[in-house]
Amino acid sequence: MINNKEKLVFKISYVIILLVVCSIALGWYSKILRNELKDLVRNTLKQVSNQNVLIVQKEIEGDLNALTEVAERIGALGALGELQQEEIVETLKEVSYRYPFKRMGFCGTDGIAYATDGNITDISERSYFEASLQGEKCISEPFADPLSGGDIIVFSVPVRSNSEIVGIVFATYGVDSMKEILSVSSFEGKGYTYIVRRDGSKVVDSVSPTSFQNMSNIFTSMKAADRRNTQAVRDLKRILDKDETGYVIFYNEIGKYMYATPLGINDWFLIDVVPVDFMESTSNYIIHRTYLICALLAAVFVVLAAMLYQGERKKKQQMQNLLFVDELTGGDTLAKFKSDAELRISDHSKTAAFLMMDLEGFKLINELFGYDEGNKVLRYVWEVLQKNCGADECIARSIADRFNMLLYYERKKDIEDRVLKITEEIQRYSIPKASEYILHPTFGIYYAEPGDYDVESIMNCVALAHNLARQGRDSIYKIYTDVMKERMLQKKQLSDQIEHAYKNREFVVYYQPKYDSETRMLAGAEALVRWRKPDGQMISPGLFIPLVEESGFVRKLDEYVFQEVCLAQKRWIDKGLRVVPISVNLSQRHLENPEFIDQYKAILDNSGVPIEYIQLEITESAMFEKKEEFVAIMERLHQLGFVILMDDFGTGYSSLMMLKSIPVDVMKLDKSFVDDYDDIRGEQIIRCVMRMAQDLSIAITAEGVETEEQYNFLKSIGCDTIQGYYFAKPMPEEEFEACMQQITK
Ligand code: C2E
Ligand code: CA
Ligand code: CA
């Protein structure tokens, strides 16, 4: 059996394993989630970056297209020589308003530039001038505007007249305007953008306060911002060198993503920067939400599990209550008693006794005074038992009025004293409607031995002892002994064999003669059944009669004896012998079924034996059980003409007064009376009984007379008939026939 500690350890390990598995699963899940989200971040960065590149490219392309258009218009004006510089500048002015250029200008092959703001400058040294004269559309590197300050970028395209390059048109674009375009907020204003060259040098930096301030080279700025950026610098360099797109994470106070994309203009790269926090805020949000949902689910799970567990426990408790709590007394049931007793009995430090108790004739209380009264009695008994039991001892009611107890003791006598004390207390109870009614508890006791561990078989032993106490009536308790068990087994064997023996005609009738005390002549006989086994072994009725009484088979057996006696009498009459009345025993089980009277009468009539030769013996104790039925049956038998003998007089509870109401012809004084004749009390009782019987005209037969002294005494006080070993033992038919032959002569 698993004890509570083991159960707890089991439960805790179960929970720990569950938690570990859940954590692993959650960790694994969040790793996958993070990877997925990282990809998402990268893609978002890529998309935003591509968008920015497109914006810049479009802007620049638009500007170059506009410029080309202007160049074509100028070229179309005619041969340059014919053109007035002013005319060209006017044309440019018209156009320039429409574009975000700082100024526009025209420069002939001589390198003298005429700008829309009126400035005339020599640009012959500038690289864009040279490149455009070669027919290229050009975008310059930023440089400081020598005219109005601030950094500028110059766009230039060639002007062709009659497919000959006659000069260039240029437009000056403020870097600040470029910054504005780049600062079009992406990432909710948290991101910013640079344009750098392959070597990291700045083309356009950012206005964002969180960007590198006064940046001249992005690598230098990164290195200066944080020592951890070495790797990021290296990675970025590699990306730029290979003209690829890619990202690095760097630190400038906080961690940031930097995404580089080639712009397709010069060796410029667009660098988009966005804080890691921002990018990951979504993923962190999702992860945190996931954790939260998991935690919520876990909480719901825990609550549900707890509720389920609680419910289960409650159900179990209810079930246990049903099984373990006796509704009537509120105490333990037999099931609880057994389970407790099992635990107690394994503790060998104390010596335990098992007891079983019930009340004699409790059924009668229910029948006479009602079930409510019966229940009150049971509750009272329960209280008494509880009061007399220690905290570690067990008591339970099993069924009806049966109680089981497990008591501890040091000396066996203590248990017996406690039994007496309990009895005394129980007997103090008085039933309101019948205060003279006294409760009679009987007990079976079993003293457990050190090797006893099987409660079930112990209970069987107590039940056996208890049964004997109920039957015995000589003591309120019986202590179990192994002999009891042996006897019980023997009895069981016998009762299994009886019906077969009956069919096998193993039952034979013996006769014990009765003698006239005055004349010492044969005056009658008692028919006594014997069981003769096929091997010749004789089994005493003292052994098997109680068994057949219990099963009811005794009725069949009695009828058999009655018939055998009738037949024997008939034979003897026919033989011309001087027959004497023979008494046949009638079990009290016949009281349950008065129809036997007619059957007996029929058997007798069929045999043709006169009724005065067959007498009936019925024990006095039968009267106690069912007095009315008893009297009715006696009267009926008497009316038919049977002589009725009251057997075993003095062993039961009937008083002499009762004899008045029953039609008894002969009283058979029990052997125990006869045995006690020599003590004063015994003698007085016998004399008193004799007088009473004589007053009622009841004849007296003394049973079990073994000595001459007994015979003489009984004769002297007027006993009519004597039955006992003094004269003769019960004998087989032939022997008894010989006795009759003697008196016939
Ligand atoms: P019981 O009816 O009281 O029968 C008398 C018993 O006392 C007989 O025992 C008899 O053998 C014995 N007895 C007679 N004289 C003496 C004596 O001087 N000394 C001693 N020690 N014993 C004496 P048995 O035959 O063993 O019968 C025992 C009991 O079995 C009978 O007691 C009776 O109650 C029952 N029984 C016997 N035959 C029948 C039967 O056919 N039907 C029924 N229902 N019960 C029977
Ligand atoms: Ca008898
Ligand atoms: Ca008797």
mmCIF file of C-alpha atoms in Angstrom, residues 471 487 491 494 528-531 538-549:
data_model
loop_
_atom_site.group_PDB
_atom_site.id
_atom_site.type_symbol
_atom_site.label_atom_id
_atom_site.label_comp_id
_atom_site.label_asym_id
_atom_site.label_seq_id
_atom_site.Cartn_x
_atom_site.Cartn_y
_atom_site.Cartn_z
ATOM 1 C CA GLN A 471 -26.354 -20.513 22.058
ATOM 2 C CA ARG A 487 -15.816 -28.577 16.508
ATOM 3 C CA LYS A 491 -20.154 -29.936 12.639
ATOM 4 C CA LEU A 494 -21.620 -33.646 9.658
ATOM 5 C CA LEU A 528 -33.929 -41.800 20.764
ATOM 6 C CA VAL A 529 -32.453 -41.463 17.336
ATOM 7 C CA ARG A 530 -28.956 -42.697 16.495
ATOM 8 C CA TRP A 531 -26.798 -42.139 13.469
ATOM 9 C CA MET A 538 -22.307 -44.296 16.140
ATOM 10 C CA ILE A 539 -22.831 -40.550 16.243
ATOM 11 C CA SER A 540 -24.582 -39.119 19.256
ATOM 12 C CA PRO A 541 -27.739 -37.020 18.685
ATOM 13 C CA GLY A 542 -26.151 -34.443 20.999
ATOM 14 C CA LEU A 543 -23.841 -33.754 18.036
ATOM 15 C CA PHE A 544 -26.159 -33.810 15.079
ATOM 16 C CA ILE A 545 -29.543 -32.782 16.515
ATOM 17 C CA PRO A 546 -28.455 -29.139 17.006
ATOM 18 C CA LEU A 547 -27.305 -29.162 13.380
ATOM 19 C CA VAL A 548 -30.535 -30.462 11.970
ATOM 20 C CA GLU A 549 -32.448 -28.141 14.288
#
